[in-house]
Amino acid sequence: MFSHTHNNDLEESEHNITDYLLPKEHVPGSDLISKAVLTDTRIINIISKSLVNAPEDQYTAAPNGFLNKCACDVLYIPKAFDNEYPPIMMEVQKDVNEKYMCRAVKYSTLVYDKYEKYAVVLIVGVSSVTASINNILAPATSHPFSKEIPSLFWAKRCLLISSTTLSTIQSTEQLDPLAAIGLFLCSQKLSITHLAIGDQDTTMKLLYKIAVENVQQLLGEEKETTKGIKAICDNTYVQLKKIKSCIQNGNTEVFDKALLYIEDTSIYLNRQKRKFTTGRDTTPIPETPALKYLKNKDIGPKERNEAHFNELKEFVEQFRKGRSGRISWKQCLLKGYEDNIDAIKLYTTSESLRSQYNKHFK
């Protein structure tokens, strides 16, 4: 089942697997771990071999969403569309009940609509299977550690693996690979050493290796993000202190310097935004917590814009008084900063101030 390279990889990382304890929020069977494991090429090969007897590298993980915006957990499709292999739909579900089965049937029929082939469906029931579902299950002779769910007109075949079906597994060093995958997801053990059976199984070691690598990647990204946010805050604080110092000195030369600091800070923040929110296969930095109390005092965008432009117009007209010819927008900007005018402080350059004023009042 595994190549010599795979076995070497496992041997090299085995001490990491046995020493590492997965975080509770990333227990096997959770969304992140389930998707990370089930979309790994090695696991796709194991599952497709077990379910449809496909050779290696015949299947790939496909987009799991449908036009109606619902989505199955994981979907495999053949790499070559003209071969005889069916789609394979994987579902990892906490509680398998009638309501869930309606969704599973819906997902499978959507797969049929899209690919014009009935899917082979594998459902892993992590926590419970209700009596109404248990009552319709039939033995699955090809996979004795699972049960068959009737699937006439909605799937080519549907298998269910749960803690109950897996209880028939004998304590042997090597498990059926598909049984190992089911045991990994259903046991929800944070370490391979916590398993009662299967801790020496080759497939199980691979599963925990994939889980550990994905969690370490995620935690590393979170650490980098946190470190980056701290650096951004620290650097911005230093810049703001420089700006404050320049403004407090109060002459034209230092105001020009303050504007340069503001421009530098703006460029820096935009650069950091691009660094942490684009070009990365990670979730962008989340927004700050939603407001519960402050928002009650807030004004709407329309009123806020009106107040801003009223203040801007009033200040510029006041600045014009006593001056003949064209005004100096640079001097106007500096005066606005000196007088602490909020509407003026939104602009970092005299050109942006001039452009916005002319746009709205000429």
mmCIF file of C-alpha atoms in Angstrom:
data_model
loop_
_atom_site.group_PDB
_atom_site.id
_atom_site.type_symbol
_atom_site.label_atom_id
_atom_site.label_comp_id
_atom_site.label_asym_id
_atom_site.label_seq_id
_atom_site.Cartn_x
_atom_site.Cartn_y
_atom_site.Cartn_z
ATOM 1 C CA MET A 1 0.000 0.000 0.000
ATOM 2 C CA PHE A 2 2.841 2.410 0.806
ATOM 3 C CA SER A 3 5.978 3.090 -1.195
ATOM 4 C CA HIS A 4 9.473 2.788 0.267
ATOM 5 C CA THR A 5 9.635 6.615 0.421
ATOM 6 C CA HIS A 6 6.418 6.787 2.446
ATOM 7 C CA ASN A 7 7.755 4.244 4.924
ATOM 8 C CA ASN A 8 10.994 6.199 5.295
ATOM 9 C CA ASP A 9 9.040 9.400 5.915
ATOM 10 C CA LEU A 10 7.043 7.667 8.617
ATOM 11 C CA GLU A 11 10.134 6.253 10.291
ATOM 12 C CA GLU A 12 11.796 9.682 10.367
ATOM 13 C CA SER A 13 8.754 11.394 11.863
ATOM 14 C CA GLU A 14 7.517 8.626 14.155
ATOM 15 C CA HIS A 15 9.043 10.190 17.256
ATOM 16 C CA ASN A 16 7.224 13.456 16.438
ATOM 17 C CA ILE A 17 3.918 11.578 16.162
ATOM 18 C CA THR A 18 4.269 9.795 19.488
ATOM 19 C CA ASP A 19 5.560 12.879 21.324
ATOM 20 C CA TYR A 20 3.000 15.333 19.950
ATOM 21 C CA LEU A 21 -0.397 15.979 21.542
ATOM 22 C CA LEU A 22 -2.934 17.569 19.214
ATOM 23 C CA PRO A 23 -4.769 20.640 20.600
ATOM 24 C CA LYS A 24 -8.293 19.848 21.852
ATOM 25 C CA GLU A 25 -9.844 22.186 19.281
ATOM 26 C CA HIS A 26 -8.181 20.160 16.517
ATOM 27 C CA VAL A 27 -9.158 16.681 17.621
ATOM 28 C CA PRO A 28 -9.467 14.013 14.882
ATOM 29 C CA GLY A 29 -12.995 14.263 13.503
ATOM 30 C CA SER A 30 -13.029 18.056 13.716
ATOM 31 C CA ASP A 31 -13.499 19.980 10.473
ATOM 32 C CA LEU A 32 -9.897 21.105 10.065
ATOM 33 C CA ILE A 33 -8.299 17.735 10.736
ATOM 34 C CA SER A 34 -10.906 15.810 8.734
ATOM 35 C CA LYS A 35 -10.433 17.951 5.631
ATOM 36 C CA ALA A 36 -6.637 18.038 5.991
ATOM 37 C CA VAL A 37 -6.447 14.255 6.204
ATOM 38 C CA LEU A 38 -9.096 13.379 3.629
ATOM 39 C CA THR A 39 -7.670 15.710 0.956
ATOM 40 C CA ASP A 40 -4.133 14.367 1.305
ATOM 41 C CA THR A 41 -3.141 12.510 -1.886
ATOM 42 C CA ARG A 42 -1.957 9.440 0.040
ATOM 43 C CA ILE A 43 -5.293 9.119 1.846
ATOM 44 C CA ILE A 44 -7.224 9.697 -1.393
ATOM 45 C CA ASN A 45 -5.314 6.753 -2.889
ATOM 46 C CA ILE A 46 -6.147 4.543 0.109
ATOM 47 C CA ILE A 47 -9.864 5.385 0.057
ATOM 48 C CA SER A 48 -10.291 5.093 -3.718
ATOM 49 C CA LYS A 49 -8.452 1.769 -3.708
ATOM 50 C CA SER A 50 -10.659 0.444 -0.916
ATOM 51 C CA LEU A 51 -13.993 1.688 -2.236
ATOM 52 C CA VAL A 52 -13.705 1.295 -6.024
ATOM 53 C CA ASN A 53 -10.450 -0.654 -6.452
ATOM 54 C CA ALA A 54 -8.838 2.235 -8.329
ATOM 55 C CA PRO A 55 -5.071 2.266 -9.013
ATOM 56 C CA GLU A 56 -2.967 4.988 -7.393
ATOM 57 C CA ASP A 57 -3.363 8.579 -8.551
ATOM 58 C CA GLN A 58 -6.636 8.045 -10.393
ATOM 59 C CA TYR A 59 -8.548 10.493 -8.157
ATOM 60 C CA THR A 60 -8.167 14.070 -7.022
ATOM 61 C CA ALA A 61 -9.978 16.232 -4.464
ATOM 62 C CA ALA A 62 -12.516 18.425 -6.277
ATOM 63 C CA PRO A 63 -14.332 21.616 -5.226
ATOM 64 C CA ASN A 64 -16.991 20.471 -2.771
ATOM 65 C CA GLY A 65 -19.464 23.349 -3.223
ATOM 66 C CA PHE A 66 -22.596 23.387 -5.374
ATOM 67 C CA LEU A 67 -24.477 26.147 -7.184
ATOM 68 C CA ASN A 68 -27.067 26.379 -4.397
ATOM 69 C CA LYS A 69 -24.196 27.273 -2.002
ATOM 70 C CA CYS A 70 -24.373 24.078 0.053
ATOM 71 C CA ALA A 71 -21.343 21.787 0.203
ATOM 72 C CA CYS A 72 -20.385 18.243 1.101
ATOM 73 C CA ASP A 73 -17.309 17.694 3.268
ATOM 74 C CA VAL A 74 -14.932 16.220 0.687
ATOM 75 C CA LEU A 75 -15.434 15.134 -2.913
ATOM 76 C CA TYR A 76 -13.112 13.030 -5.064
ATOM 77 C CA ILE A 77 -13.443 12.823 -8.826
ATOM 78 C CA PRO A 78 -11.430 10.817 -11.369
ATOM 79 C CA LYS A 79 -8.621 12.780 -12.995
ATOM 80 C CA ALA A 80 -9.761 11.438 -16.375
ATOM 81 C CA PHE A 81 -13.451 12.188 -16.912
ATOM 82 C CA ASP A 82 -13.895 9.492 -19.553
ATOM 83 C CA ASN A 83 -13.039 6.539 -17.305
ATOM 84 C CA GLU A 84 -15.474 4.237 -15.532
ATOM 85 C CA TYR A 85 -14.777 5.347 -11.951
ATOM 86 C CA PRO A 86 -17.572 7.131 -10.043
ATOM 87 C CA PRO A 87 -17.248 10.242 -7.883
ATOM 88 C CA ILE A 88 -16.554 9.518 -4.194
ATOM 89 C CA MET A 89 -18.276 11.667 -1.591
ATOM 90 C CA MET A 90 -16.869 11.735 1.958
ATOM 91 C CA GLU A 91 -18.858 12.961 4.933
ATOM 92 C CA VAL A 92 -17.670 13.247 8.549
ATOM 93 C CA GLN A 93 -20.718 13.883 10.711
ATOM 94 C CA LYS A 94 -21.037 14.180 14.486
ATOM 95 C CA ASP A 95 -24.606 12.825 14.706
ATOM 96 C CA VAL A 96 -26.088 10.700 11.948
ATOM 97 C CA ASN A 97 -29.871 11.075 12.070
ATOM 98 C CA GLU A 98 -32.773 11.424 9.628
ATOM 99 C CA LYS A 99 -32.292 15.167 9.238
ATOM 100 C CA TYR A 100 -28.642 14.702 8.347
ATOM 101 C CA MET A 101 -29.398 11.841 5.938
ATOM 102 C CA CYS A 102 -31.742 14.136 4.009
ATOM 103 C CA ARG A 103 -28.775 16.470 3.509
ATOM 104 C CA ALA A 104 -26.488 13.591 2.495
ATOM 105 C CA VAL A 105 -29.006 12.430 -0.121
ATOM 106 C CA LYS A 106 -29.289 16.017 -1.379
ATOM 107 C CA TYR A 107 -25.503 16.363 -1.695
ATOM 108 C CA SER A 108 -25.223 13.064 -3.537
ATOM 109 C CA THR A 109 -27.944 13.971 -6.033
ATOM 110 C CA LEU A 110 -26.183 17.291 -6.647
ATOM 111 C CA VAL A 111 -23.013 15.339 -7.430
ATOM 112 C CA TYR A 112 -25.034 13.256 -9.889
ATOM 113 C CA ASP A 113 -26.452 16.418 -11.505
ATOM 114 C CA LYS A 114 -22.950 17.801 -11.946
ATOM 115 C CA TYR A 115 -21.045 14.697 -13.093
ATOM 116 C CA GLU A 116 -23.880 12.498 -14.415
ATOM 117 C CA LYS A 117 -22.677 9.562 -12.354
ATOM 118 C CA TYR A 118 -23.939 8.215 -9.044
ATOM 119 C CA ALA A 119 -21.375 8.739 -6.289
ATOM 120 C CA VAL A 120 -20.000 6.177 -3.870
ATOM 121 C CA VAL A 121 -20.717 7.740 -0.482
ATOM 122 C CA LEU A 122 -18.801 7.087 2.734
ATOM 123 C CA ILE A 123 -20.247 8.565 5.929
ATOM 124 C CA VAL A 124 -18.224 8.529 9.141
ATOM 125 C CA GLY A 125 -20.492 8.978 12.160
ATOM 126 C CA VAL A 126 -18.180 10.357 14.822
ATOM 127 C CA SER A 127 -20.494 10.462 17.855
ATOM 128 C CA SER A 128 -23.879 8.813 17.402
ATOM 129 C CA VAL A 129 -26.175 7.052 14.967
ATOM 130 C CA THR A 130 -29.877 7.205 15.798
ATOM 131 C CA ALA A 131 -32.040 4.089 16.109
ATOM 132 C CA SER A 132 -34.077 5.026 13.017
ATOM 133 C CA ILE A 133 -30.887 4.874 10.929
ATOM 134 C CA ASN A 134 -29.517 1.766 12.651
ATOM 135 C CA ASN A 135 -32.762 -0.077 11.860
ATOM 136 C CA ILE A 136 -32.246 0.213 8.095
ATOM 137 C CA LEU A 137 -28.556 -0.704 8.012
ATOM 138 C CA ALA A 138 -27.410 -3.853 6.248
ATOM 139 C CA PRO A 139 -24.112 -5.764 6.545
ATOM 140 C CA ALA A 140 -21.360 -4.655 4.165
ATOM 141 C CA THR A 141 -19.609 -7.882 3.257
ATOM 142 C CA SER A 142 -16.739 -6.151 1.447
ATOM 143 C CA HIS A 143 -16.060 -3.928 4.469
ATOM 144 C CA PRO A 144 -17.181 -5.811 7.592
ATOM 145 C CA PHE A 145 -16.260 -2.883 9.876
ATOM 146 C CA SER A 146 -18.987 -0.786 8.189
ATOM 147 C CA LYS A 147 -22.694 -0.977 7.371
ATOM 148 C CA GLU A 148 -24.575 -0.409 4.132
ATOM 149 C CA ILE A 149 -27.255 2.308 3.865
ATOM 150 C CA PRO A 150 -29.918 1.749 1.171
ATOM 151 C CA SER A 151 -29.110 4.151 -1.675
ATOM 152 C CA LEU A 152 -31.441 3.320 -4.542
ATOM 153 C CA PHE A 153 -31.633 6.246 -7.025
ATOM 154 C CA TRP A 154 -29.365 8.609 -5.079
ATOM 155 C CA ALA A 155 -25.962 6.893 -4.824
ATOM 156 C CA LYS A 156 -24.113 3.969 -6.341
ATOM 157 C CA ARG A 157 -23.387 2.790 -2.834
ATOM 158 C CA CYS A 158 -23.427 4.275 0.663
ATOM 159 C CA LEU A 159 -21.335 2.962 3.552
ATOM 160 C CA LEU A 160 -21.486 4.057 7.169
ATOM 161 C CA ILE A 161 -18.568 3.750 9.593
ATOM 162 C CA SER A 162 -19.166 4.498 13.267
ATOM 163 C CA SER A 163 -17.769 3.568 16.659
ATOM 164 C CA THR A 164 -20.340 0.751 16.787
ATOM 165 C CA THR A 165 -19.408 -0.740 13.410
ATOM 166 C CA LEU A 166 -15.699 -0.428 14.276
ATOM 167 C CA SER A 167 -16.178 -2.350 17.526
ATOM 168 C CA THR A 168 -15.909 -5.579 15.514
ATOM 169 C CA ILE A 169 -12.246 -4.872 14.664
ATOM 170 C CA GLN A 170 -9.809 -7.339 16.125
ATOM 171 C CA SER A 171 -6.736 -6.068 17.951
ATOM 172 C CA THR A 172 -4.051 -6.704 15.347
ATOM 173 C CA GLU A 173 -0.893 -4.791 14.522
ATOM 174 C CA GLN A 174 -2.074 -3.903 11.001
ATOM 175 C CA LEU A 175 -5.652 -2.821 10.285
ATOM 176 C CA ASP A 176 -7.627 -2.594 7.085
ATOM 177 C CA PRO A 177 -6.560 0.866 5.798
ATOM 178 C CA LEU A 178 -10.152 2.135 5.500
ATOM 179 C CA ALA A 179 -10.903 0.838 8.994
ATOM 180 C CA ALA A 180 -7.857 2.730 10.265
ATOM 181 C CA ILE A 181 -9.212 5.956 8.748
ATOM 182 C CA GLY A 182 -12.592 5.364 10.389
ATOM 183 C CA LEU A 183 -10.953 4.577 13.739
ATOM 184 C CA PHE A 184 -8.781 7.690 13.534
ATOM 185 C CA LEU A 185 -11.816 9.944 12.991
ATOM 186 C CA CYS A 186 -14.187 8.233 15.426
ATOM 187 C CA SER A 187 -11.779 7.648 18.333
ATOM 188 C CA GLN A 188 -10.964 11.390 18.555
ATOM 189 C CA LYS A 189 -7.716 10.659 20.388
ATOM 190 C CA LEU A 190 -5.277 13.563 20.674
ATOM 191 C CA SER A 191 -2.286 11.232 20.390
ATOM 192 C CA ILE A 192 -1.667 7.935 18.641
ATOM 193 C CA THR A 193 -0.391 6.584 21.966
ATOM 194 C CA HIS A 194 -3.900 6.992 23.435
ATOM 195 C CA LEU A 195 -5.409 4.414 21.075
ATOM 196 C CA ALA A 196 -6.429 1.045 22.486
ATOM 197 C CA ILE A 197 -5.800 -0.604 19.109
ATOM 198 C CA GLY A 198 -4.091 0.527 15.927
ATOM 199 C CA ASP A 199 -1.223 2.498 17.448
ATOM 200 C CA GLN A 200 1.281 0.359 15.480
ATOM 201 C CA ASP A 201 -0.715 0.422 12.248
ATOM 202 C CA THR A 202 1.050 1.957 9.218
ATOM 203 C CA THR A 203 -2.018 3.853 7.983
ATOM 204 C CA MET A 204 -2.734 5.187 11.473
ATOM 205 C CA LYS A 205 0.819 6.533 11.751
ATOM 206 C CA LEU A 206 0.378 8.278 8.406
ATOM 207 C CA LEU A 207 -2.926 9.811 9.553
ATOM 208 C CA TYR A 208 -1.410 11.242 12.723
ATOM 209 C CA LYS A 209 1.625 12.444 10.747
ATOM 210 C CA ILE A 210 -0.651 14.412 8.409
ATOM 211 C CA ALA A 211 -2.662 15.790 11.342
ATOM 212 C CA VAL A 212 0.441 16.887 13.265
ATOM 213 C CA GLU A 213 1.979 18.566 10.210
ATOM 214 C CA ASN A 214 -1.205 20.516 9.475
ATOM 215 C CA VAL A 215 -1.640 21.652 13.074
ATOM 216 C CA GLN A 216 2.003 22.728 13.280
ATOM 217 C CA GLN A 217 1.553 24.685 10.038
ATOM 218 C CA LEU A 218 -1.595 26.362 11.371
ATOM 219 C CA LEU A 219 -0.034 27.235 14.731
ATOM 220 C CA GLY A 220 3.063 28.555 12.974
ATOM 221 C CA GLU A 221 0.912 30.817 10.802
ATOM 222 C CA GLU A 222 -0.988 32.068 13.858
ATOM 223 C CA LYS A 223 2.288 32.768 15.658
ATOM 224 C CA GLU A 224 3.653 34.652 12.651
ATOM 225 C CA THR A 225 0.439 36.667 12.407
ATOM 226 C CA THR A 226 0.518 37.566 16.103
ATOM 227 C CA LYS A 227 4.177 38.539 15.886
ATOM 228 C CA GLY A 228 3.455 40.604 12.779
ATOM 229 C CA ILE A 229 0.541 42.442 14.415
ATOM 230 C CA LYS A 230 2.716 43.291 17.431
ATOM 231 C CA ALA A 231 5.462 44.645 15.163
ATOM 232 C CA ILE A 232 2.911 46.734 13.232
ATOM 233 C CA CYS A 233 1.539 48.199 16.457
ATOM 234 C CA ASP A 234 5.009 48.918 17.842
ATOM 235 C CA ASN A 235 6.254 50.537 14.636
ATOM 236 C CA THR A 236 3.098 52.614 14.201
ATOM 237 C CA TYR A 237 3.350 53.797 17.815
ATOM 238 C CA VAL A 238 6.908 55.013 17.181
ATOM 239 C CA GLN A 239 5.783 56.878 14.062
ATOM 240 C CA LEU A 240 2.882 58.502 15.911
ATOM 241 C CA LYS A 241 5.251 59.720 18.634
ATOM 242 C CA LYS A 242 7.424 61.335 15.959
ATOM 243 C CA ILE A 243 4.374 63.001 14.393
ATOM 244 C CA LYS A 244 3.152 64.251 17.764
ATOM 245 C CA SER A 245 6.588 65.700 18.539
ATOM 246 C CA CYS A 246 6.670 67.536 15.202
ATOM 247 C CA ILE A 247 3.181 68.988 15.636
ATOM 248 C CA GLN A 248 3.922 70.182 19.166
ATOM 249 C CA ASN A 249 6.911 72.214 17.873
ATOM 250 C CA GLY A 250 4.483 74.089 15.645
ATOM 251 C CA ASN A 251 6.464 75.595 12.747
ATOM 252 C CA THR A 252 6.142 75.034 9.008
ATOM 253 C CA GLU A 253 9.327 73.015 8.672
ATOM 254 C CA VAL A 254 8.353 70.437 11.292
ATOM 255 C CA PHE A 255 4.805 70.270 9.924
ATOM 256 C CA ASP A 256 6.292 69.214 6.596
ATOM 257 C CA LYS A 257 8.289 66.588 8.448
ATOM 258 C CA ALA A 258 5.137 65.395 10.241
ATOM 259 C CA LEU A 259 3.376 64.979 6.899
ATOM 260 C CA LEU A 260 6.262 62.874 5.649
ATOM 261 C CA TYR A 261 5.979 60.671 8.742
ATOM 262 C CA ILE A 262 2.238 60.306 8.121
ATOM 263 C CA GLU A 263 2.851 59.353 4.505
ATOM 264 C CA ASP A 264 5.510 56.811 5.550
ATOM 265 C CA THR A 265 3.127 55.324 8.098
ATOM 266 C CA SER A 266 0.327 55.043 5.534
ATOM 267 C CA ILE A 267 2.628 53.267 3.063
ATOM 268 C CA TYR A 268 3.915 50.969 5.802
ATOM 269 C CA LEU A 269 0.414 49.982 6.952
ATOM 270 C CA ASN A 270 -0.721 49.272 3.375
ATOM 271 C CA ARG A 271 2.361 47.126 2.818
ATOM 272 C CA GLN A 272 1.656 45.137 5.971
ATOM 273 C CA LYS A 273 -1.977 44.713 4.977
ATOM 274 C CA ARG A 274 -0.905 43.178 1.674
ATOM 275 C CA LYS A 275 1.613 40.959 3.441
ATOM 276 C CA PHE A 276 -0.882 39.497 5.881
ATOM 277 C CA THR A 277 -4.054 39.346 3.761
ATOM 278 C CA THR A 278 -2.981 38.519 0.192
ATOM 279 C CA GLY A 279 -0.847 35.858 -1.410
ATOM 280 C CA ARG A 280 -1.244 33.539 1.576
ATOM 281 C CA ASP A 281 -3.268 30.342 1.812
ATOM 282 C CA THR A 282 -4.513 31.360 5.224
ATOM 283 C CA THR A 283 -7.442 33.180 6.728
ATOM 284 C CA PRO A 284 -6.955 36.992 6.756
ATOM 285 C CA ILE A 285 -6.416 38.738 10.091
ATOM 286 C CA PRO A 286 -9.871 38.894 11.711
ATOM 287 C CA GLU A 287 -11.692 42.119 12.422
ATOM 288 C CA THR A 288 -11.721 43.568 15.917
ATOM 289 C CA PRO A 289 -14.628 42.370 18.127
ATOM 290 C CA ALA A 290 -18.093 43.617 17.235
ATOM 291 C CA LEU A 291 -19.277 46.649 19.192
ATOM 292 C CA LYS A 292 -22.172 46.270 21.586
ATOM 293 C CA TYR A 293 -22.266 49.662 23.302
ATOM 294 C CA LEU A 294 -20.161 52.081 21.244
ATOM 295 C CA LYS A 295 -22.182 51.553 18.102
ATOM 296 C CA ASN A 296 -25.261 52.994 19.796
ATOM 297 C CA LYS A 297 -23.542 56.372 19.836
ATOM 298 C CA ASP A 298 -22.211 56.105 16.315
ATOM 299 C CA ILE A 299 -23.662 58.034 13.388
ATOM 300 C CA GLY A 300 -24.421 56.567 10.002
ATOM 301 C CA PRO A 301 -22.160 56.873 6.939
ATOM 302 C CA LYS A 302 -24.355 59.540 5.333
ATOM 303 C CA GLU A 303 -24.412 61.781 8.400
ATOM 304 C CA ARG A 304 -20.689 61.192 8.972
ATOM 305 C CA ASN A 305 -19.858 62.261 5.390
ATOM 306 C CA GLU A 306 -22.062 65.342 5.622
ATOM 307 C CA ALA A 307 -20.425 66.408 8.884
ATOM 308 C CA HIS A 308 -16.963 65.837 7.403
ATOM 309 C CA PHE A 309 -17.558 67.873 4.242
ATOM 310 C CA ASN A 310 -19.358 70.654 6.122
ATOM 311 C CA GLU A 311 -16.346 71.016 8.392
ATOM 312 C CA LEU A 312 -13.973 70.810 5.427
ATOM 313 C CA LYS A 313 -15.885 73.506 3.490
ATOM 314 C CA GLU A 314 -16.112 75.818 6.488
ATOM 315 C CA PHE A 315 -12.394 75.554 7.237
ATOM 316 C CA VAL A 316 -11.244 76.102 3.639
ATOM 317 C CA GLU A 317 -13.570 79.121 3.194
ATOM 318 C CA GLN A 318 -12.273 80.567 6.434
ATOM 319 C CA PHE A 319 -8.698 79.960 5.254
ATOM 320 C CA ARG A 320 -9.445 81.792 1.954
ATOM 321 C CA LYS A 321 -10.532 84.968 3.703
ATOM 322 C CA GLY A 322 -8.023 87.773 3.371
ATOM 323 C CA ARG A 323 -6.072 85.918 0.689
ATOM 324 C CA SER A 324 -6.062 86.948 -2.959
ATOM 325 C CA GLY A 325 -5.545 84.621 -5.920
ATOM 326 C CA ARG A 326 -5.070 80.887 -5.584
ATOM 327 C CA ILE A 327 -4.710 79.473 -2.121
ATOM 328 C CA SER A 328 -1.778 77.312 -1.095
ATOM 329 C CA TRP A 329 -3.240 73.895 -0.401
ATOM 330 C CA LYS A 330 -0.019 72.937 1.320
ATOM 331 C CA GLN A 331 -0.382 75.841 3.748
ATOM 332 C CA CYS A 332 -4.067 75.016 4.151
ATOM 333 C CA LEU A 333 -3.206 71.431 5.088
ATOM 334 C CA LEU A 334 -0.566 72.554 7.579
ATOM 335 C CA LYS A 335 -2.967 75.060 9.122
ATOM 336 C CA GLY A 336 -5.605 72.363 9.475
ATOM 337 C CA TYR A 337 -3.179 70.109 11.323
ATOM 338 C CA GLU A 338 -2.096 73.056 13.489
ATOM 339 C CA ASP A 339 -5.717 73.865 14.380
ATOM 340 C CA ASN A 340 -6.514 70.165 14.957
ATOM 341 C CA ILE A 341 -9.312 70.113 12.355
ATOM 342 C CA ASP A 342 -10.569 66.509 12.054
ATOM 343 C CA ALA A 343 -11.783 66.951 8.482
ATOM 344 C CA ILE A 344 -8.299 68.110 7.427
ATOM 345 C CA LYS A 345 -6.416 65.413 9.347
ATOM 346 C CA LEU A 346 -8.011 62.741 7.161
ATOM 347 C CA TYR A 347 -5.713 63.847 4.330
ATOM 348 C CA THR A 348 -2.019 63.091 4.180
ATOM 349 C CA THR A 349 -1.098 65.245 1.174
ATOM 350 C CA SER A 350 -2.123 68.669 -0.060
ATOM 351 C CA GLU A 351 -3.022 67.145 -3.441
ATOM 352 C CA SER A 352 -5.569 64.747 -1.914
ATOM 353 C CA LEU A 353 -7.081 67.664 0.062
ATOM 354 C CA ARG A 354 -7.333 69.850 -3.048
ATOM 355 C CA SER A 355 -8.814 67.031 -5.131
ATOM 356 C CA GLN A 356 -11.529 66.142 -2.633
ATOM 357 C CA TYR A 357 -12.501 69.769 -2.008
ATOM 358 C CA ASN A 358 -12.795 70.578 -5.706
ATOM 359 C CA LYS A 359 -14.715 67.366 -6.331
ATOM 360 C CA HIS A 360 -17.434 68.264 -3.821
ATOM 361 C CA PHE A 361 -17.551 72.058 -3.876
ATOM 362 C CA LYS A 362 -16.696 73.162 -7.424
#
